[in-house]
Amino acid sequence: MKKLFEEVTGKTVYNLFEEGTDDKRYGITVTSENESVSICDITTVFEKAYEIYELLIKNFVSPIHTKYIITDMIS
């Protein structure tokens, strides 16, 4: 796993990461004081992953809601 971007907003940390060598896949981790969630293999398109990452940051999404929002965005 290779961390591409990290953003800290208040007590929440957002990370966009890349997995794989030939077949790159992107994921996002959101961590706050008491919670953490890591969603792997969201997409193989960097632009789409970055768009989701920015949306989570812009809307101060907590770890507990991250999975549901990402699922809605990619389905």
PDB file of N, CA and C in Angstrom:
ATOM      1  N   MET A   1       0.849  -1.169   0.000  1.00  0.00           N
ATOM      2  CA  MET A   1       0.000   0.000   0.000  1.00  0.00           C
ATOM      3  C   MET A   1       0.897   1.235   0.000  1.00  0.00           C
ATOM      4  N   LYS A   2       0.591   2.155  -0.891  1.00  0.00           N
ATOM      5  CA  LYS A   2       1.361   3.397  -1.019  1.00  0.00           C
ATOM      6  C   LYS A   2       0.427   4.582  -0.766  1.00  0.00           C
ATOM      7  N   LYS A   3       0.718   5.371   0.267  1.00  0.00           N
ATOM      8  CA  LYS A   3      -0.092   6.538   0.582  1.00  0.00           C
ATOM      9  C   LYS A   3       0.192   7.629  -0.443  1.00  0.00           C
ATOM     10  N   LEU A   4      -0.863   8.150  -1.075  1.00  0.00           N
ATOM     11  CA  LEU A   4      -0.714   9.184  -2.084  1.00  0.00           C
ATOM     12  C   LEU A   4      -0.990  10.574  -1.523  1.00  0.00           C
ATOM     13  N   PHE A   5      -2.038  10.687  -0.708  1.00  0.00           N
ATOM     14  CA  PHE A   5      -2.426  11.975  -0.133  1.00  0.00           C
ATOM     15  C   PHE A   5      -2.900  11.765   1.294  1.00  0.00           C
ATOM     16  N   GLU A   6      -2.674  12.786   2.126  1.00  0.00           N
ATOM     17  CA  GLU A   6      -3.201  12.775   3.491  1.00  0.00           C
ATOM     18  C   GLU A   6      -3.696  14.177   3.813  1.00  0.00           C
ATOM     19  N   GLU A   7      -4.882  14.252   4.381  1.00  0.00           N
ATOM     20  CA  GLU A   7      -5.489  15.521   4.772  1.00  0.00           C
ATOM     21  C   GLU A   7      -5.989  15.391   6.200  1.00  0.00           C
ATOM     22  N   VAL A   8      -5.652  16.366   7.027  1.00  0.00           N
ATOM     23  CA  VAL A   8      -6.109  16.380   8.415  1.00  0.00           C
ATOM     24  C   VAL A   8      -7.081  17.541   8.574  1.00  0.00           C
ATOM     25  N   THR A   9      -8.299  17.222   8.991  1.00  0.00           N
ATOM     26  CA  THR A   9      -9.298  18.249   9.263  1.00  0.00           C
ATOM     27  C   THR A   9      -9.801  18.038  10.676  1.00  0.00           C
ATOM     28  N   GLY A  10      -9.397  18.912  11.560  1.00  0.00           N
ATOM     29  CA  GLY A  10      -9.759  18.741  12.967  1.00  0.00           C
ATOM     30  C   GLY A  10      -9.112  17.489  13.511  1.00  0.00           C
ATOM     31  N   LYS A  11      -9.926  16.569  13.994  1.00  0.00           N
ATOM     32  CA  LYS A  11      -9.423  15.321  14.562  1.00  0.00           C
ATOM     33  C   LYS A  11      -9.604  14.138  13.609  1.00  0.00           C
ATOM     34  N   THR A  12      -9.934  14.422  12.361  1.00  0.00           N
ATOM     35  CA  THR A  12     -10.145  13.370  11.371  1.00  0.00           C
ATOM     36  C   THR A  12      -9.034  13.428  10.320  1.00  0.00           C
ATOM     37  N   VAL A  13      -8.514  12.246   9.984  1.00  0.00           N
ATOM     38  CA  VAL A  13      -7.444  12.127   8.992  1.00  0.00           C
ATOM     39  C   VAL A  13      -7.961  11.312   7.813  1.00  0.00           C
ATOM     40  N   TYR A  14      -7.782  11.848   6.610  1.00  0.00           N
ATOM     41  CA  TYR A  14      -8.209  11.198   5.375  1.00  0.00           C
ATOM     42  C   TYR A  14      -6.965  10.809   4.584  1.00  0.00           C
ATOM     43  N   ASN A  15      -6.906   9.583   4.105  1.00  0.00           N
ATOM     44  CA  ASN A  15      -5.791   9.113   3.285  1.00  0.00           C
ATOM     45  C   ASN A  15      -6.315   8.485   2.001  1.00  0.00           C
ATOM     46  N   LEU A  16      -5.670   8.828   0.902  1.00  0.00           N
ATOM     47  CA  LEU A  16      -5.921   8.175  -0.376  1.00  0.00           C
ATOM     48  C   LEU A  16      -4.698   7.318  -0.650  1.00  0.00           C
ATOM     49  N   PHE A  17      -4.925   6.041  -0.934  1.00  0.00           N
ATOM     50  CA  PHE A  17      -3.793   5.146  -1.149  1.00  0.00           C
ATOM     51  C   PHE A  17      -3.958   4.323  -2.413  1.00  0.00           C
ATOM     52  N   GLU A  18      -2.822   3.770  -2.846  1.00  0.00           N
ATOM     53  CA  GLU A  18      -2.754   2.970  -4.066  1.00  0.00           C
ATOM     54  C   GLU A  18      -2.244   1.584  -3.712  1.00  0.00           C
ATOM     55  N   GLU A  19      -2.829   0.571  -4.324  1.00  0.00           N
ATOM     56  CA  GLU A  19      -2.387  -0.810  -4.131  1.00  0.00           C
ATOM     57  C   GLU A  19      -2.106  -1.424  -5.495  1.00  0.00           C
ATOM     58  N   GLY A  20      -1.251  -2.420  -5.501  1.00  0.00           N
ATOM     59  CA  GLY A  20      -0.951  -3.127  -6.744  1.00  0.00           C
ATOM     60  C   GLY A  20       0.194  -2.485  -7.491  1.00  0.00           C
ATOM     61  N   THR A  21       0.782  -3.249  -8.379  1.00  0.00           N
ATOM     62  CA  THR A  21       1.895  -2.737  -9.182  1.00  0.00           C
ATOM     63  C   THR A  21       1.479  -2.574 -10.637  1.00  0.00           C
ATOM     64  N   ASP A  22       1.057  -3.639 -11.265  1.00  0.00           N
ATOM     65  CA  ASP A  22       0.625  -3.558 -12.663  1.00  0.00           C
ATOM     66  C   ASP A  22      -0.817  -3.079 -12.763  1.00  0.00           C
ATOM     67  N   ASP A  23      -1.666  -3.634 -11.921  1.00  0.00           N
ATOM     68  CA  ASP A  23      -3.097  -3.313 -11.900  1.00  0.00           C
ATOM     69  C   ASP A  23      -3.375  -2.441 -10.682  1.00  0.00           C
ATOM     70  N   LYS A  24      -3.218  -1.124 -10.824  1.00  0.00           N
ATOM     71  CA  LYS A  24      -3.374  -0.221  -9.678  1.00  0.00           C
ATOM     72  C   LYS A  24      -4.831  -0.081  -9.278  1.00  0.00           C
ATOM     73  N   ARG A  25      -5.048  -0.146  -7.967  1.00  0.00           N
ATOM     74  CA  ARG A  25      -6.368   0.032  -7.378  1.00  0.00           C
ATOM     75  C   ARG A  25      -6.230   1.077  -6.278  1.00  0.00           C
ATOM     76  N   TYR A  26      -7.280   1.857  -6.072  1.00  0.00           N
ATOM     77  CA  TYR A  26      -7.223   2.953  -5.112  1.00  0.00           C
ATOM     78  C   TYR A  26      -8.208   2.734  -3.973  1.00  0.00           C
ATOM     79  N   GLY A  27      -7.808   3.180  -2.802  1.00  0.00           N
ATOM     80  CA  GLY A  27      -8.635   3.054  -1.617  1.00  0.00           C
ATOM     81  C   GLY A  27      -8.508   4.282  -0.739  1.00  0.00           C
ATOM     82  N   ILE A  28      -9.356   4.358   0.268  1.00  0.00           N
ATOM     83  CA  ILE A  28      -9.399   5.510   1.165  1.00  0.00           C
ATOM     84  C   ILE A  28      -9.506   5.026   2.608  1.00  0.00           C
ATOM     85  N   THR A  29      -8.757   5.690   3.480  1.00  0.00           N
ATOM     86  CA  THR A  29      -8.843   5.445   4.914  1.00  0.00           C
ATOM     87  C   THR A  29      -9.283   6.734   5.595  1.00  0.00           C
ATOM     88  N   VAL A  30     -10.228   6.605   6.530  1.00  0.00           N
ATOM     89  CA  VAL A  30     -10.668   7.746   7.326  1.00  0.00           C
ATOM     90  C   VAL A  30     -10.533   7.346   8.790  1.00  0.00           C
ATOM     91  N   THR A  31      -9.834   8.181   9.556  1.00  0.00           N
ATOM     92  CA  THR A  31      -9.555   7.887  10.955  1.00  0.00           C
ATOM     93  C   THR A  31      -9.890   9.095  11.813  1.00  0.00           C
ATOM     94  N   SER A  32     -10.593   8.847  12.913  1.00  0.00           N
ATOM     95  CA  SER A  32     -10.841   9.889  13.910  1.00  0.00           C
ATOM     96  C   SER A  32     -10.364   9.356  15.254  1.00  0.00           C
ATOM     97  N   GLU A  33     -10.712  10.051  16.317  1.00  0.00           N
ATOM     98  CA  GLU A  33     -10.224   9.665  17.645  1.00  0.00           C
ATOM     99  C   GLU A  33     -10.523   8.211  18.014  1.00  0.00           C
ATOM    100  N   ASN A  34     -11.768   7.785  17.838  1.00  0.00           N
ATOM    101  CA  ASN A  34     -12.179   6.462  18.299  1.00  0.00           C
ATOM    102  C   ASN A  34     -12.525   5.480  17.193  1.00  0.00           C
ATOM    103  N   GLU A  35     -12.481   5.944  15.945  1.00  0.00           N
ATOM    104  CA  GLU A  35     -12.921   5.098  14.839  1.00  0.00           C
ATOM    105  C   GLU A  35     -11.932   5.156  13.686  1.00  0.00           C
ATOM    106  N   SER A  36     -11.917   4.087  12.909  1.00  0.00           N
ATOM    107  CA  SER A  36     -11.106   4.059  11.699  1.00  0.00           C
ATOM    108  C   SER A  36     -11.736   3.090  10.714  1.00  0.00           C
ATOM    109  N   VAL A  37     -11.717   3.469   9.443  1.00  0.00           N
ATOM    110  CA  VAL A  37     -12.220   2.595   8.398  1.00  0.00           C
ATOM    111  C   VAL A  37     -11.303   2.715   7.190  1.00  0.00           C
ATOM    112  N   SER A  38     -11.069   1.586   6.554  1.00  0.00           N
ATOM    113  CA  SER A  38     -10.255   1.554   5.351  1.00  0.00           C
ATOM    114  C   SER A  38     -11.042   0.814   4.281  1.00  0.00           C
ATOM    115  N   ILE A  39     -11.291   1.490   3.178  1.00  0.00           N
ATOM    116  CA  ILE A  39     -12.036   0.901   2.073  1.00  0.00           C
ATOM    117  C   ILE A  39     -11.040   0.666   0.937  1.00  0.00           C
ATOM    118  N   CYS A  40     -10.811  -0.580   0.605  1.00  0.00           N
ATOM    119  CA  CYS A  40      -9.843  -0.948  -0.434  1.00  0.00           C
ATOM    120  C   CYS A  40     -10.552  -1.180  -1.758  1.00  0.00           C
ATOM    121  N   ASP A  41      -9.787  -1.097  -2.825  1.00  0.00           N
ATOM    122  CA  ASP A  41     -10.258  -1.454  -4.165  1.00  0.00           C
ATOM    123  C   ASP A  41     -11.549  -0.726  -4.544  1.00  0.00           C
ATOM    124  N   ILE A  42     -11.560   0.590  -4.354  1.00  0.00           N
ATOM    125  CA  ILE A  42     -12.733   1.388  -4.705  1.00  0.00           C
ATOM    126  C   ILE A  42     -12.862   1.503  -6.218  1.00  0.00           C
ATOM    127  N   THR A  43     -11.734   1.768  -6.870  1.00  0.00           N
ATOM    128  CA  THR A  43     -11.723   1.951  -8.323  1.00  0.00           C
ATOM    129  C   THR A  43     -10.302   1.784  -8.851  1.00  0.00           C
ATOM    130  N   THR A  44     -10.202   1.605 -10.144  1.00  0.00           N
ATOM    131  CA  THR A  44      -8.893   1.560 -10.795  1.00  0.00           C
ATOM    132  C   THR A  44      -8.599   2.889 -11.491  1.00  0.00           C
ATOM    133  N   VAL A  45      -9.516   3.830 -11.393  1.00  0.00           N
ATOM    134  CA  VAL A  45      -9.383   5.143 -12.034  1.00  0.00           C
ATOM    135  C   VAL A  45      -8.986   6.169 -10.979  1.00  0.00           C
ATOM    136  N   PHE A  46      -7.768   6.704 -11.103  1.00  0.00           N
ATOM    137  CA  PHE A  46      -7.261   7.646 -10.112  1.00  0.00           C
ATOM    138  C   PHE A  46      -8.173   8.864  -9.958  1.00  0.00           C
ATOM    139  N   GLU A  47      -8.628   9.430 -11.050  1.00  0.00           N
ATOM    140  CA  GLU A  47      -9.453  10.636 -11.004  1.00  0.00           C
ATOM    141  C   GLU A  47     -10.730  10.412 -10.197  1.00  0.00           C
ATOM    142  N   LYS A  48     -11.350   9.268 -10.367  1.00  0.00           N
ATOM    143  CA  LYS A  48     -12.573   8.940  -9.623  1.00  0.00           C
ATOM    144  C   LYS A  48     -12.264   8.795  -8.131  1.00  0.00           C
ATOM    145  N   ALA A  49     -11.166   8.117  -7.808  1.00  0.00           N
ATOM    146  CA  ALA A  49     -10.768   7.951  -6.406  1.00  0.00           C
ATOM    147  C   ALA A  49     -10.503   9.300  -5.765  1.00  0.00           C
ATOM    148  N   TYR A  50      -9.813  10.183  -6.486  1.00  0.00           N
ATOM    149  CA  TYR A  50      -9.489  11.504  -5.942  1.00  0.00           C
ATOM    150  C   TYR A  50     -10.752  12.336  -5.760  1.00  0.00           C
ATOM    151  N   GLU A  51     -11.694  12.214  -6.667  1.00  0.00           N
ATOM    152  CA  GLU A  51     -12.972  12.919  -6.556  1.00  0.00           C
ATOM    153  C   GLU A  51     -13.719  12.492  -5.286  1.00  0.00           C
ATOM    154  N   ILE A  52     -13.759  11.203  -5.023  1.00  0.00           N
ATOM    155  CA  ILE A  52     -14.410  10.684  -3.813  1.00  0.00           C
ATOM    156  C   ILE A  52     -13.666  11.157  -2.573  1.00  0.00           C
ATOM    157  N   TYR A  53     -12.352  11.083  -2.603  1.00  0.00           N
ATOM    158  CA  TYR A  53     -11.499  11.533  -1.494  1.00  0.00           C
ATOM    159  C   TYR A  53     -11.785  12.993  -1.160  1.00  0.00           C
ATOM    160  N   GLU A  54     -11.822  13.862  -2.163  1.00  0.00           N
ATOM    161  CA  GLU A  54     -12.091  15.283  -1.935  1.00  0.00           C
ATOM    162  C   GLU A  54     -13.493  15.522  -1.396  1.00  0.00           C
ATOM    163  N   LEU A  55     -14.470  14.763  -1.873  1.00  0.00           N
ATOM    164  CA  LEU A  55     -15.843  14.900  -1.395  1.00  0.00           C
ATOM    165  C   LEU A  55     -15.936  14.556   0.089  1.00  0.00           C
ATOM    166  N   LEU A  56     -15.252  13.492   0.501  1.00  0.00           N
ATOM    167  CA  LEU A  56     -15.258  13.102   1.915  1.00  0.00           C
ATOM    168  C   LEU A  56     -14.672  14.205   2.783  1.00  0.00           C
ATOM    169  N   ILE A  57     -13.567  14.787   2.332  1.00  0.00           N
ATOM    170  CA  ILE A  57     -12.922  15.862   3.091  1.00  0.00           C
ATOM    171  C   ILE A  57     -13.821  17.085   3.154  1.00  0.00           C
ATOM    172  N   LYS A  58     -14.332  17.495   2.018  1.00  0.00           N
ATOM    173  CA  LYS A  58     -15.165  18.701   1.921  1.00  0.00           C
ATOM    174  C   LYS A  58     -16.380  18.625   2.844  1.00  0.00           C
ATOM    175  N   ASN A  59     -16.924  17.425   2.994  1.00  0.00           N
ATOM    176  CA  ASN A  59     -18.140  17.252   3.790  1.00  0.00           C
ATOM    177  C   ASN A  59     -17.873  16.719   5.194  1.00  0.00           C
ATOM    178  N   PHE A  60     -16.607  16.684   5.604  1.00  0.00           N
ATOM    179  CA  PHE A  60     -16.224  16.247   6.955  1.00  0.00           C
ATOM    180  C   PHE A  60     -16.857  14.903   7.322  1.00  0.00           C
ATOM    181  N   VAL A  61     -16.776  13.949   6.401  1.00  0.00           N
ATOM    182  CA  VAL A  61     -17.397  12.640   6.608  1.00  0.00           C
ATOM    183  C   VAL A  61     -16.638  11.869   7.689  1.00  0.00           C
ATOM    184  N   SER A  62     -17.377  11.311   8.627  1.00  0.00           N
ATOM    185  CA  SER A  62     -16.779  10.535   9.715  1.00  0.00           C
ATOM    186  C   SER A  62     -16.534   9.100   9.250  1.00  0.00           C
ATOM    187  N   PRO A  63     -15.662   8.385   9.948  1.00  0.00           N
ATOM    188  CA  PRO A  63     -15.385   6.993   9.563  1.00  0.00           C
ATOM    189  C   PRO A  63     -16.635   6.120   9.494  1.00  0.00           C
ATOM    190  N   ILE A  64     -17.562   6.329  10.407  1.00  0.00           N
ATOM    191  CA  ILE A  64     -18.752   5.469  10.467  1.00  0.00           C
ATOM    192  C   ILE A  64     -19.632   5.605   9.216  1.00  0.00           C
ATOM    193  N   HIS A  65     -19.591   6.757   8.542  1.00  0.00           N
ATOM    194  CA  HIS A  65     -20.422   6.974   7.355  1.00  0.00           C
ATOM    195  C   HIS A  65     -19.680   6.760   6.045  1.00  0.00           C
ATOM    196  N   THR A  66     -18.381   6.623   6.107  1.00  0.00           N
ATOM    197  CA  THR A  66     -17.547   6.547   4.908  1.00  0.00           C
ATOM    198  C   THR A  66     -17.956   5.418   3.970  1.00  0.00           C
ATOM    199  N   LYS A  67     -18.120   4.219   4.494  1.00  0.00           N
ATOM    200  CA  LYS A  67     -18.450   3.060   3.650  1.00  0.00           C
ATOM    201  C   LYS A  67     -19.761   3.274   2.897  1.00  0.00           C
ATOM    202  N   TYR A  68     -20.760   3.813   3.579  1.00  0.00           N
ATOM    203  CA  TYR A  68     -22.066   4.003   2.947  1.00  0.00           C
ATOM    204  C   TYR A  68     -22.001   5.053   1.833  1.00  0.00           C
ATOM    205  N   ILE A  69     -21.260   6.112   2.067  1.00  0.00           N
ATOM    206  CA  ILE A  69     -21.152   7.178   1.057  1.00  0.00           C
ATOM    207  C   ILE A  69     -20.380   6.669  -0.163  1.00  0.00           C
ATOM    208  N   ILE A  70     -19.279   5.971   0.063  1.00  0.00           N
ATOM    209  CA  ILE A  70     -18.504   5.441  -1.056  1.00  0.00           C
ATOM    210  C   ILE A  70     -19.334   4.429  -1.848  1.00  0.00           C
ATOM    211  N   THR A  71     -20.050   3.572  -1.162  1.00  0.00           N
ATOM    212  CA  THR A  71     -20.903   2.589  -1.838  1.00  0.00           C
ATOM    213  C   THR A  71     -21.947   3.279  -2.710  1.00  0.00           C
ATOM    214  N   ASP A  72     -22.561   4.319  -2.201  1.00  0.00           N
ATOM    215  CA  ASP A  72     -23.553   5.062  -2.982  1.00  0.00           C
ATOM    216  C   ASP A  72     -22.919   5.716  -4.205  1.00  0.00           C
ATOM    217  N   MET A  73     -21.703   6.214  -4.063  1.00  0.00           N
ATOM    218  CA  MET A  73     -21.055   6.926  -5.166  1.00  0.00           C
ATOM    219  C   MET A  73     -20.599   5.995  -6.290  1.00  0.00           C
ATOM    220  N   ILE A  74     -20.240   4.770  -5.957  1.00  0.00           N
ATOM    221  CA  ILE A  74     -19.733   3.873  -7.006  1.00  0.00           C
ATOM    222  C   ILE A  74     -20.774   2.897  -7.550  1.00  0.00           C
ATOM    223  N   SER A  75     -21.954   2.904  -6.959  1.00  0.00           N
ATOM    224  CA  SER A  75     -22.971   1.966  -7.462  1.00  0.00           C
ATOM    225  C   SER A  75     -23.921   2.640  -8.424  1.00  0.00           C
TER     226      SER A  75
END
